[in-house]
mmCIF file of C-alpha atoms in Angstrom:
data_model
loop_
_atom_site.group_PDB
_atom_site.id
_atom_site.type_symbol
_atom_site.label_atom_id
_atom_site.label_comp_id
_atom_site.label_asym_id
_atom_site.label_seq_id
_atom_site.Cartn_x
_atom_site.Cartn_y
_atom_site.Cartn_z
ATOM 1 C CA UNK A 26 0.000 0.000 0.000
ATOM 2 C CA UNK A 27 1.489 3.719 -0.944
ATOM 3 C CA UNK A 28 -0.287 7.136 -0.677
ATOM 4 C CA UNK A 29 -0.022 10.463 -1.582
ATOM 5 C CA UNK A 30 -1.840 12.467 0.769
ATOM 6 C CA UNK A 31 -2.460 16.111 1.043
ATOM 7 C CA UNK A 32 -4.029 18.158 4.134
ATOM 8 C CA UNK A 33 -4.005 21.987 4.487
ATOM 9 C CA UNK A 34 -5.460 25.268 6.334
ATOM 10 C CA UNK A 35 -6.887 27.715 3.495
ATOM 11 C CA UNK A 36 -8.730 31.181 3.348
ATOM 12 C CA UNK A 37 -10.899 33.891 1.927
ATOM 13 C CA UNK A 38 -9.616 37.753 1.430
ATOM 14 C CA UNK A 39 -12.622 37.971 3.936
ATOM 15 C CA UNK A 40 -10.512 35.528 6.534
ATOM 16 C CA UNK A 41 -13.390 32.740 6.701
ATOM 17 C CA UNK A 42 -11.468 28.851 7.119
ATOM 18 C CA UNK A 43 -11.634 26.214 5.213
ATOM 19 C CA UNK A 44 -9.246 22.826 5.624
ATOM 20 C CA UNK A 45 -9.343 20.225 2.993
ATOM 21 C CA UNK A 46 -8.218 16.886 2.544
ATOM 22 C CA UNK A 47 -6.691 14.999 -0.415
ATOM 23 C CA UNK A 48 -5.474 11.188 -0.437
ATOM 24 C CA UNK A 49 -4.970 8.779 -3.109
ATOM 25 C CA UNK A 50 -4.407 5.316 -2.033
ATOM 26 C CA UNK A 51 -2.652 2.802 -4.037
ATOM 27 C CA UNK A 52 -3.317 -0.791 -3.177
ATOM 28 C CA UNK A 53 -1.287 -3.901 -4.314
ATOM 29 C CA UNK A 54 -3.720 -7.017 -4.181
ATOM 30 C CA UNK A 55 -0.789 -9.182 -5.450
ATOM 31 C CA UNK A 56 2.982 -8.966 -6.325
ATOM 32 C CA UNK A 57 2.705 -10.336 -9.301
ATOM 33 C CA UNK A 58 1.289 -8.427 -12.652
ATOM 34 C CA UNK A 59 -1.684 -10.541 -14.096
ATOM 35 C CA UNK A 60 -1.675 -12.042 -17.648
ATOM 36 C CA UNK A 61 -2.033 -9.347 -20.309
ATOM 37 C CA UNK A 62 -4.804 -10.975 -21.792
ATOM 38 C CA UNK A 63 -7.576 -8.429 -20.938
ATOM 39 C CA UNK A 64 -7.240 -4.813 -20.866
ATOM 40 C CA UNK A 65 -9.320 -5.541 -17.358
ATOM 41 C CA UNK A 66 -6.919 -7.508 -15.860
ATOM 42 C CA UNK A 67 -4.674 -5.986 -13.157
ATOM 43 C CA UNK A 68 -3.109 -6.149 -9.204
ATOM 44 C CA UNK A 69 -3.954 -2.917 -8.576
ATOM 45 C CA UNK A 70 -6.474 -1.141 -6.536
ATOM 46 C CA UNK A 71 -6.826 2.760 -5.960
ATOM 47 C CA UNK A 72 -8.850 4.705 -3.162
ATOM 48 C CA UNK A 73 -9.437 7.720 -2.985
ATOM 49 C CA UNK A 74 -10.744 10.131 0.149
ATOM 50 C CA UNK A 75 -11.408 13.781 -0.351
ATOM 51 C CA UNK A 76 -13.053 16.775 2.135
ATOM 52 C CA UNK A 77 -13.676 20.057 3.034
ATOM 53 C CA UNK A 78 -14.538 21.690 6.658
ATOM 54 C CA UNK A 79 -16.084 24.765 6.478
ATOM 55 C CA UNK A 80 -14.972 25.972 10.308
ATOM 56 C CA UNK A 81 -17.148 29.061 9.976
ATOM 57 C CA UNK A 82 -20.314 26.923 9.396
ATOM 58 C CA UNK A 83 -18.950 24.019 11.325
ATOM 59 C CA UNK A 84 -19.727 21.513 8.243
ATOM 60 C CA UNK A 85 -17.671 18.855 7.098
ATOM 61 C CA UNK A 86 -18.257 16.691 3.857
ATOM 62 C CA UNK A 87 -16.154 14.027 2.119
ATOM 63 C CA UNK A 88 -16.205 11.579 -0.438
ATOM 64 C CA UNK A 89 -14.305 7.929 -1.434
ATOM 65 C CA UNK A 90 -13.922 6.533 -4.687
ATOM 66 C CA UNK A 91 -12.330 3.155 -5.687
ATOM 67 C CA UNK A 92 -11.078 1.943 -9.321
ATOM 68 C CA UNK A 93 -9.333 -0.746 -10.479
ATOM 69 C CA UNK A 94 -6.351 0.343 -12.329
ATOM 70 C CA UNK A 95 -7.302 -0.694 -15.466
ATOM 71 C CA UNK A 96 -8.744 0.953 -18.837
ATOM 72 C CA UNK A 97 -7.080 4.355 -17.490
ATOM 73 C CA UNK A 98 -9.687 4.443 -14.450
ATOM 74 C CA UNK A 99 -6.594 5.115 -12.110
ATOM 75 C CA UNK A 100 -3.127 5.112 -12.270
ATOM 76 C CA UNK A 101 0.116 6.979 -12.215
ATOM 77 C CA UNK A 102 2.714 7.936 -15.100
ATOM 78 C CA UNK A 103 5.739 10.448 -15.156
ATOM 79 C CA UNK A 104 7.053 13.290 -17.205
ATOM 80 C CA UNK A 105 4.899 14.960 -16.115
ATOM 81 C CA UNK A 106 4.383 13.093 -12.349
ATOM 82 C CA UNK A 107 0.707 12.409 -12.552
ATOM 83 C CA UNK A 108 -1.620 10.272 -9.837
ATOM 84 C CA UNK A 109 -5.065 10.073 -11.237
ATOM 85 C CA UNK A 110 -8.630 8.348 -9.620
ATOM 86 C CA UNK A 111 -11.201 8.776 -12.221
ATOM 87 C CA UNK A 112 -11.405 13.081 -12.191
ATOM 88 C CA UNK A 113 -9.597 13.229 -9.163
ATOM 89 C CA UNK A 114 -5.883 14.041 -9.884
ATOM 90 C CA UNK A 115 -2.135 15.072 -8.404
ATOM 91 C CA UNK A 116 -0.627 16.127 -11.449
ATOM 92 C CA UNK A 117 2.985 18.370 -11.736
ATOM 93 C CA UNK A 118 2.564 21.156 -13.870
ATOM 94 C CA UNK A 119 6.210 20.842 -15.806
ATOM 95 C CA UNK A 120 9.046 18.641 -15.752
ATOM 96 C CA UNK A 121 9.959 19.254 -11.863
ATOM 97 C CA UNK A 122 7.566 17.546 -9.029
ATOM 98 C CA UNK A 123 6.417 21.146 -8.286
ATOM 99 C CA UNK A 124 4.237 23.180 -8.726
ATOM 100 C CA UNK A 125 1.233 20.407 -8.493
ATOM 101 C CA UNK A 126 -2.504 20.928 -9.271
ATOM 102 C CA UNK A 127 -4.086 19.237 -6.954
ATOM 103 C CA UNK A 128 -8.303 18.757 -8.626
ATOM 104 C CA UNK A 129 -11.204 16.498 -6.749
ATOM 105 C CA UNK A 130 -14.846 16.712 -6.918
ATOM 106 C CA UNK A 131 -17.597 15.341 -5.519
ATOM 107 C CA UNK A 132 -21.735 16.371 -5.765
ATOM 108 C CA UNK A 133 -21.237 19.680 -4.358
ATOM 109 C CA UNK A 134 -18.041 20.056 -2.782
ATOM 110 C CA UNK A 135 -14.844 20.600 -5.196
ATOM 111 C CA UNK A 136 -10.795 21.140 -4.888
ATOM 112 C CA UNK A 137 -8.914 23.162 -7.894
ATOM 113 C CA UNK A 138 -5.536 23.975 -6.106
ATOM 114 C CA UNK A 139 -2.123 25.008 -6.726
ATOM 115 C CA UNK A 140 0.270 23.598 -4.504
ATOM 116 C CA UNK A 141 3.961 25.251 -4.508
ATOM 117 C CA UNK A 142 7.308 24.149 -3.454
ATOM 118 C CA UNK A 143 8.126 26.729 -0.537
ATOM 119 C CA UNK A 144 10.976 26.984 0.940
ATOM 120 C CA UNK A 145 11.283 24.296 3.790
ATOM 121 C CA UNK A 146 13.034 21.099 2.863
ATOM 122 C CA UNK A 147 11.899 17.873 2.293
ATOM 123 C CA UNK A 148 11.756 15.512 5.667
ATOM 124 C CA UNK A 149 13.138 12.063 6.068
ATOM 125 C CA UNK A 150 11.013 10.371 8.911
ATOM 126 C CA UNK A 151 12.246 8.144 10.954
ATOM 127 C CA UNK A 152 15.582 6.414 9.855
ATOM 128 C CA UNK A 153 17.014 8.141 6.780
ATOM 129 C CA UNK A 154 12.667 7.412 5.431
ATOM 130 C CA UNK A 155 12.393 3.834 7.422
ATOM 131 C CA UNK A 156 9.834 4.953 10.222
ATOM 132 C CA UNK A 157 9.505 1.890 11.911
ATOM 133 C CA UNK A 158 5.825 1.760 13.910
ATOM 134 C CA UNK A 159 6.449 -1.624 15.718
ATOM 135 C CA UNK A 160 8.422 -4.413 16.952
ATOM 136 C CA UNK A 161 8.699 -6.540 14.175
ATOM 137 C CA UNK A 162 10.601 -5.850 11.090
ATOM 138 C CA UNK A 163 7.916 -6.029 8.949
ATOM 139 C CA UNK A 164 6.409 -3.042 10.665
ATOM 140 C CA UNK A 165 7.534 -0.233 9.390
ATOM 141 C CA UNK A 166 6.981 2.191 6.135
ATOM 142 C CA UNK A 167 9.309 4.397 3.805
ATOM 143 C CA UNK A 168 7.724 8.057 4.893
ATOM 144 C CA UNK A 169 8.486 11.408 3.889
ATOM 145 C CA UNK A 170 7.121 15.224 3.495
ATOM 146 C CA UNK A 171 6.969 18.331 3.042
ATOM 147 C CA UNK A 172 5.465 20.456 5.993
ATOM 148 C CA UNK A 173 4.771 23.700 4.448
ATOM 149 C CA UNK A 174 3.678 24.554 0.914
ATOM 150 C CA UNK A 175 2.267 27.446 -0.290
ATOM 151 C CA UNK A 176 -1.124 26.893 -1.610
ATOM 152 C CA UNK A 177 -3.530 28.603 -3.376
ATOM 153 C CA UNK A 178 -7.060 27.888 -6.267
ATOM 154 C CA UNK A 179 -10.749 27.537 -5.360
ATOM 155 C CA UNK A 180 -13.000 25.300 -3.175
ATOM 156 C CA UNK A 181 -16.571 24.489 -3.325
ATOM 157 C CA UNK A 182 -19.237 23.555 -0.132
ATOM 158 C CA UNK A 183 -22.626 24.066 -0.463
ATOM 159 C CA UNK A 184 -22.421 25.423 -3.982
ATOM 160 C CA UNK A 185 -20.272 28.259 -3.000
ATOM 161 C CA UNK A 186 -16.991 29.062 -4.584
ATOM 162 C CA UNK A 187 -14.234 30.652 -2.659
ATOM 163 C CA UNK A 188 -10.635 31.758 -3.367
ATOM 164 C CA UNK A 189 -8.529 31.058 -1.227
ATOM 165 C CA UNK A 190 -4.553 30.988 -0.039
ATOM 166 C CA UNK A 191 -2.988 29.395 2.437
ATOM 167 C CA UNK A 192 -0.142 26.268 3.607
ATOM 168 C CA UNK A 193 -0.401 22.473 2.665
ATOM 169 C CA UNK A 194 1.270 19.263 4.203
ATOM 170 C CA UNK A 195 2.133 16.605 1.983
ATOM 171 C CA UNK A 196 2.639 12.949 3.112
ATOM 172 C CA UNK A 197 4.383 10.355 0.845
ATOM 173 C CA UNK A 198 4.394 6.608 2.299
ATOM 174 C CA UNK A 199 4.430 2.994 1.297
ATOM 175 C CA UNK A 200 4.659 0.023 3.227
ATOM 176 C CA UNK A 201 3.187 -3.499 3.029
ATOM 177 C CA UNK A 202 2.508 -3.877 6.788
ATOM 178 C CA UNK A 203 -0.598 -3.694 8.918
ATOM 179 C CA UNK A 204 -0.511 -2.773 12.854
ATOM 180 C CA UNK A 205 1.021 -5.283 15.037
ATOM 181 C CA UNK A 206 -1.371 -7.583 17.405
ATOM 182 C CA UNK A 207 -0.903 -5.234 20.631
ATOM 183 C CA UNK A 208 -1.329 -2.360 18.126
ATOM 184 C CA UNK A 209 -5.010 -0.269 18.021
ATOM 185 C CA UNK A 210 -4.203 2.999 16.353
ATOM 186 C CA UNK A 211 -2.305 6.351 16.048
ATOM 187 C CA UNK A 212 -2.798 9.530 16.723
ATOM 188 C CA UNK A 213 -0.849 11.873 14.311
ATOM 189 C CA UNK A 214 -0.940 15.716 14.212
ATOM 190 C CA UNK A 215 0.823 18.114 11.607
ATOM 191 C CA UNK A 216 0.814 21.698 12.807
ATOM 192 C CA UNK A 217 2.307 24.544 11.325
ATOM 193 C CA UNK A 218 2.894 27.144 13.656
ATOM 194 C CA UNK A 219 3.054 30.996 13.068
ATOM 195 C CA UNK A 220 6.591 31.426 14.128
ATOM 196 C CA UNK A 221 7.432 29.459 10.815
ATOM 197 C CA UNK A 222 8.020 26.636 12.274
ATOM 198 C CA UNK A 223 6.318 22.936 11.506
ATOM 199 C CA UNK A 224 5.532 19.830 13.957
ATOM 200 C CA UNK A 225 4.670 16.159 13.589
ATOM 201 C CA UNK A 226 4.337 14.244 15.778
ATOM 202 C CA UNK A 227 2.692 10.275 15.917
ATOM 203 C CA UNK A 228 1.503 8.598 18.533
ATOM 204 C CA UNK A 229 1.538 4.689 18.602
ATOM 205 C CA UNK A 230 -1.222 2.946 20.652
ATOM 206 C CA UNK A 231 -1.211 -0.027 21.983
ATOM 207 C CA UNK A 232 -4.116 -2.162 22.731
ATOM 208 C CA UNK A 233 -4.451 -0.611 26.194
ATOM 209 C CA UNK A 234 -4.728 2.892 24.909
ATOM 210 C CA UNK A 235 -1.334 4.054 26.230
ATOM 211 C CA UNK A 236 1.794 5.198 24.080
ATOM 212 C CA UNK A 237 4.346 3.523 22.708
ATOM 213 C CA UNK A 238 7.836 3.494 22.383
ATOM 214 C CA UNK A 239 7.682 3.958 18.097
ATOM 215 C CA UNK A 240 5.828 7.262 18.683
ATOM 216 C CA UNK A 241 7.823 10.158 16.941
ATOM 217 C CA UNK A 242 8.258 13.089 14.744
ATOM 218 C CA UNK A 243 9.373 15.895 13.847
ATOM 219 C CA UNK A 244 10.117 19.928 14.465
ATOM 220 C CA UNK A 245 10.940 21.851 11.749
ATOM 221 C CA UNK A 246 12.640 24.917 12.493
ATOM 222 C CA UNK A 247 12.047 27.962 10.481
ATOM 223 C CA UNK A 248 15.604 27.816 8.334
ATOM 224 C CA UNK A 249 15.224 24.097 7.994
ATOM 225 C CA UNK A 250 16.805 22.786 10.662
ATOM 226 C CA UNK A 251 14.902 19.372 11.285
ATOM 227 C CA UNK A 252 14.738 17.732 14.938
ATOM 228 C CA UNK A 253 13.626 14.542 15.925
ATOM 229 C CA UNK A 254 11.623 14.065 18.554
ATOM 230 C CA UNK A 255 10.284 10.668 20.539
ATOM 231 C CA UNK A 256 8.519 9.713 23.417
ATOM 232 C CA UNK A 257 11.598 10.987 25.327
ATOM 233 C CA UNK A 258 11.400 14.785 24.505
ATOM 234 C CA UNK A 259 7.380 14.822 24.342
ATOM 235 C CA UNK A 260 4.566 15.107 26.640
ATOM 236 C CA UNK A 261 1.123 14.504 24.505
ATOM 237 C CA UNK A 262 -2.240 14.522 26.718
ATOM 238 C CA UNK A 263 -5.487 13.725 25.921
ATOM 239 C CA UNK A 264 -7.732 16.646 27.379
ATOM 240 C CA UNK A 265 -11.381 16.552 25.898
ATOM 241 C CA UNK A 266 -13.368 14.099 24.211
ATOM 242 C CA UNK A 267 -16.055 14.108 21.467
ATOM 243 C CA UNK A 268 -18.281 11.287 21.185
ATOM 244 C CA UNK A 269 -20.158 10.151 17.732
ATOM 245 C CA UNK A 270 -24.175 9.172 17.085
ATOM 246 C CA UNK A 271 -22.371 5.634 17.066
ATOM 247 C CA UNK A 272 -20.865 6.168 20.198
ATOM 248 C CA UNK A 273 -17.350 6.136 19.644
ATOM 249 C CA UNK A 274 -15.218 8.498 21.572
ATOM 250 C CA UNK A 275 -12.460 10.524 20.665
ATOM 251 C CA UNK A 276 -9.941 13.027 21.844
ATOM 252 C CA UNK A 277 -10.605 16.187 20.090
ATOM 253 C CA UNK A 278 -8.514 18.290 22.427
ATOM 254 C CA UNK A 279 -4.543 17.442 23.475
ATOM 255 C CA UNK A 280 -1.859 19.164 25.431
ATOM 256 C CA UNK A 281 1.678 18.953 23.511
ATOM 257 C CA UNK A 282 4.656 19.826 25.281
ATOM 258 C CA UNK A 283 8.250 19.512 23.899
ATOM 259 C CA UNK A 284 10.637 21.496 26.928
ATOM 260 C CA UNK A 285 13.569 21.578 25.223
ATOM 261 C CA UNK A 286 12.086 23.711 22.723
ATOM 262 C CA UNK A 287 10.034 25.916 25.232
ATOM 263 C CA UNK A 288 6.686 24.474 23.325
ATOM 264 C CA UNK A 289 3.393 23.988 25.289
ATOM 265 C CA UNK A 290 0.745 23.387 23.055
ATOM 266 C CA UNK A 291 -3.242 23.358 22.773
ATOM 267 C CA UNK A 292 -4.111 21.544 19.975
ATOM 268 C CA UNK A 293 -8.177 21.594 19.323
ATOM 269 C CA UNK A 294 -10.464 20.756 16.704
ATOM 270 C CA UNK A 295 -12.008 23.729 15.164
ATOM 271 C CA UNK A 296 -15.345 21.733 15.497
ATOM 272 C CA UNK A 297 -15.874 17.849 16.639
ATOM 273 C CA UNK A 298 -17.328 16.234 13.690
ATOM 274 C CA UNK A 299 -14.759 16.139 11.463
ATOM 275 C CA UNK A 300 -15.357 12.160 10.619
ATOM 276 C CA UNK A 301 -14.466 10.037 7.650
ATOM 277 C CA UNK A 302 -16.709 6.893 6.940
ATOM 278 C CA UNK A 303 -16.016 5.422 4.340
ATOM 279 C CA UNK A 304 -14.721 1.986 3.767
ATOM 280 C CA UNK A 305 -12.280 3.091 6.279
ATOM 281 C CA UNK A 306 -13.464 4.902 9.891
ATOM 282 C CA UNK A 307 -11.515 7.775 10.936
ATOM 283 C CA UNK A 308 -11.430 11.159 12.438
ATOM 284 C CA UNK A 309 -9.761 13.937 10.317
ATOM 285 C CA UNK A 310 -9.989 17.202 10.687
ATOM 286 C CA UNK A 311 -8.826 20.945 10.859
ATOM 287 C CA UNK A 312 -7.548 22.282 14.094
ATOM 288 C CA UNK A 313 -5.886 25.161 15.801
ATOM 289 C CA UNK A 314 -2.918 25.599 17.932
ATOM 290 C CA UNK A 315 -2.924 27.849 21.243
ATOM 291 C CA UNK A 316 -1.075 27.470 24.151
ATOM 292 C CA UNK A 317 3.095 28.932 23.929
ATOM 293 C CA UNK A 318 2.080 29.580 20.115
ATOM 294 C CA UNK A 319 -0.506 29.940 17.683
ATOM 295 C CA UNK A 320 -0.904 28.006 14.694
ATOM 296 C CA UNK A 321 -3.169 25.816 12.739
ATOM 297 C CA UNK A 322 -2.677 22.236 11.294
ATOM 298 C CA UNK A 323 -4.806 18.681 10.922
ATOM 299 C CA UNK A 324 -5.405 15.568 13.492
ATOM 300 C CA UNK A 325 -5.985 12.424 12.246
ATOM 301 C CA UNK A 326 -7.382 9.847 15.251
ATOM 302 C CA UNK A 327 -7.375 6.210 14.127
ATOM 303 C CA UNK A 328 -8.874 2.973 15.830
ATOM 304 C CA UNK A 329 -11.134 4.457 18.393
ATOM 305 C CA UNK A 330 -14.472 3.075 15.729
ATOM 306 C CA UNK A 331 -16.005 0.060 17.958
ATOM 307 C CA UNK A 332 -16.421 -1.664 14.237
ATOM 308 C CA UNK A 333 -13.268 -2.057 13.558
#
């Protein structure tokens, strides 16, 4: 499984909030390319999830779409670098990765973005891009991103078009490993802050809801300095909790403190229901940093559905 996946915090010249989502999943369903006797045939699945919050009107809407990769449905070329899901699309605009225009739609919400290449450097996570996320070897992914692009285009909710401007995060990964057994979920968080610099941090959770040791991250400092950061140079606190019409709970509201760095953190959802379900059950959402600094960013909360 690999993924290209795109969050970010966007305005209006009239300063109303939007955040968005953009991820296309690529799914392996063997190693081995079928027979190429049927344009139909293939081992390759893509899925797609796309959304919008509106903060102002505290409305969230999303979308999945799965192809096969086959007849041109989905896939992914170069020269230009091009990810495609039906009309969704990641596509670079010239011979270089960036500048990519980033395009989804779905009934009445809609993403036509330009996403730029800033100036903060691409991140390794983990070991040199190995970010291992449990015990055994299989458990781990090649993971890196960029933590602050400069973004701007139009979105649609409700049948309203806005312009807007703003920052992007954008997650590359691939791995072919699941959670371990003693594994639940994570809880990840990208923040940018308004002092320029960026934060990611990922929690690990065991089976017994507490931490674990292949929790880490990131701080990016303004000039590109990168810092790595683990269980041993971060507090993270669960402080309020939002519960679903299916009764799931989760922690909209944490406490992030990294002392070495003088950081202490609030970091809230700009409203609870934020959910994905789809195929997959998830919280994702938009939220904003107070506390020692200011900032904005997206929470993703995995493995607190009781269907799963």
């Amino acid at each position: 499984t690999e993924w290209w996946y795109f969050t970010g915090n966007l305005e209006d010249k009239f300063n109303r909030l939007f955040g968005y989502q953009l991820t296309i999943f690529r799914v392996s369903i063997d190693p081995e390319k079928p027979p190429t006797d049927s344009n139909w045939r293939t081992n390759q699945i893509f899925m797609g999830h796309f959304a919008i919050s509106d903060i102002e009107n505290k409305i969230h809407k999303s979308a999945e779409k799965i192809n096969r990769a086959a007849l041109d449905m989905a896939g992914t070329s170069e020269n230009p670098i091009h990810i495609w899901l039906g009309p969704w699309s990641i596509k670079s605009q010239g011979a270089a990765f960036f500048p990519l225009k980033l395009v989804a739609d779905y009934e009445d919400i809609r993403l036509d973005l330009f996403v730029d290449r800033g100036n903060k450097p691409l991140v390794l996570q983990g070991n040199k891009g190995l970010s291992q996320k449990g015990s055994e070897t299989g458990n781990a992914s090649y993971y890196y991103s960029y933590t602050r692009l400069p973004t701007e285009g139009s979105l649609s909710i409700n049948n309203e078009t806005y312009q807007v401007t703003g920052n992007s995060w954008f997650d590359r990964e691939w791995s072919s490993s699941a959670l371990a057994d003693d594994q639940q979920g994570w809880d990840w968080f990208a923040l940018q802050l308004d002092d320029g610099r960026d934060l990611m941090f990922y929690r690990m959770r065991g089976v017994d809801g507490n931490a674990q040791k292949f929790s880490k991250g990131v701080l990016v400092e303004k000039n590109g300095k990168i810092v790595r950061l683990s269980l041993d140079n971060v507090r993270l606190d669960s402080e309020e909790f939002w519960r679903d019409p299916e009764d799931n709970t989760y922690p909209v509201k944490w406490r992030l403190r990294v002392d070495d760095y003088d950081l202490d953190l609030v970091i809230e959802a700009f409203f609870n229901d934020q959910l994905m379900q789809h195929t997959v059950h998830y919280w994702e959402g938009a939220v904003r940093v107070l506390g020692s600094h200011s900032g904005r960013g997206y929470m993703e909360l995995s493995g607190y559905n009781n269907t799963e």
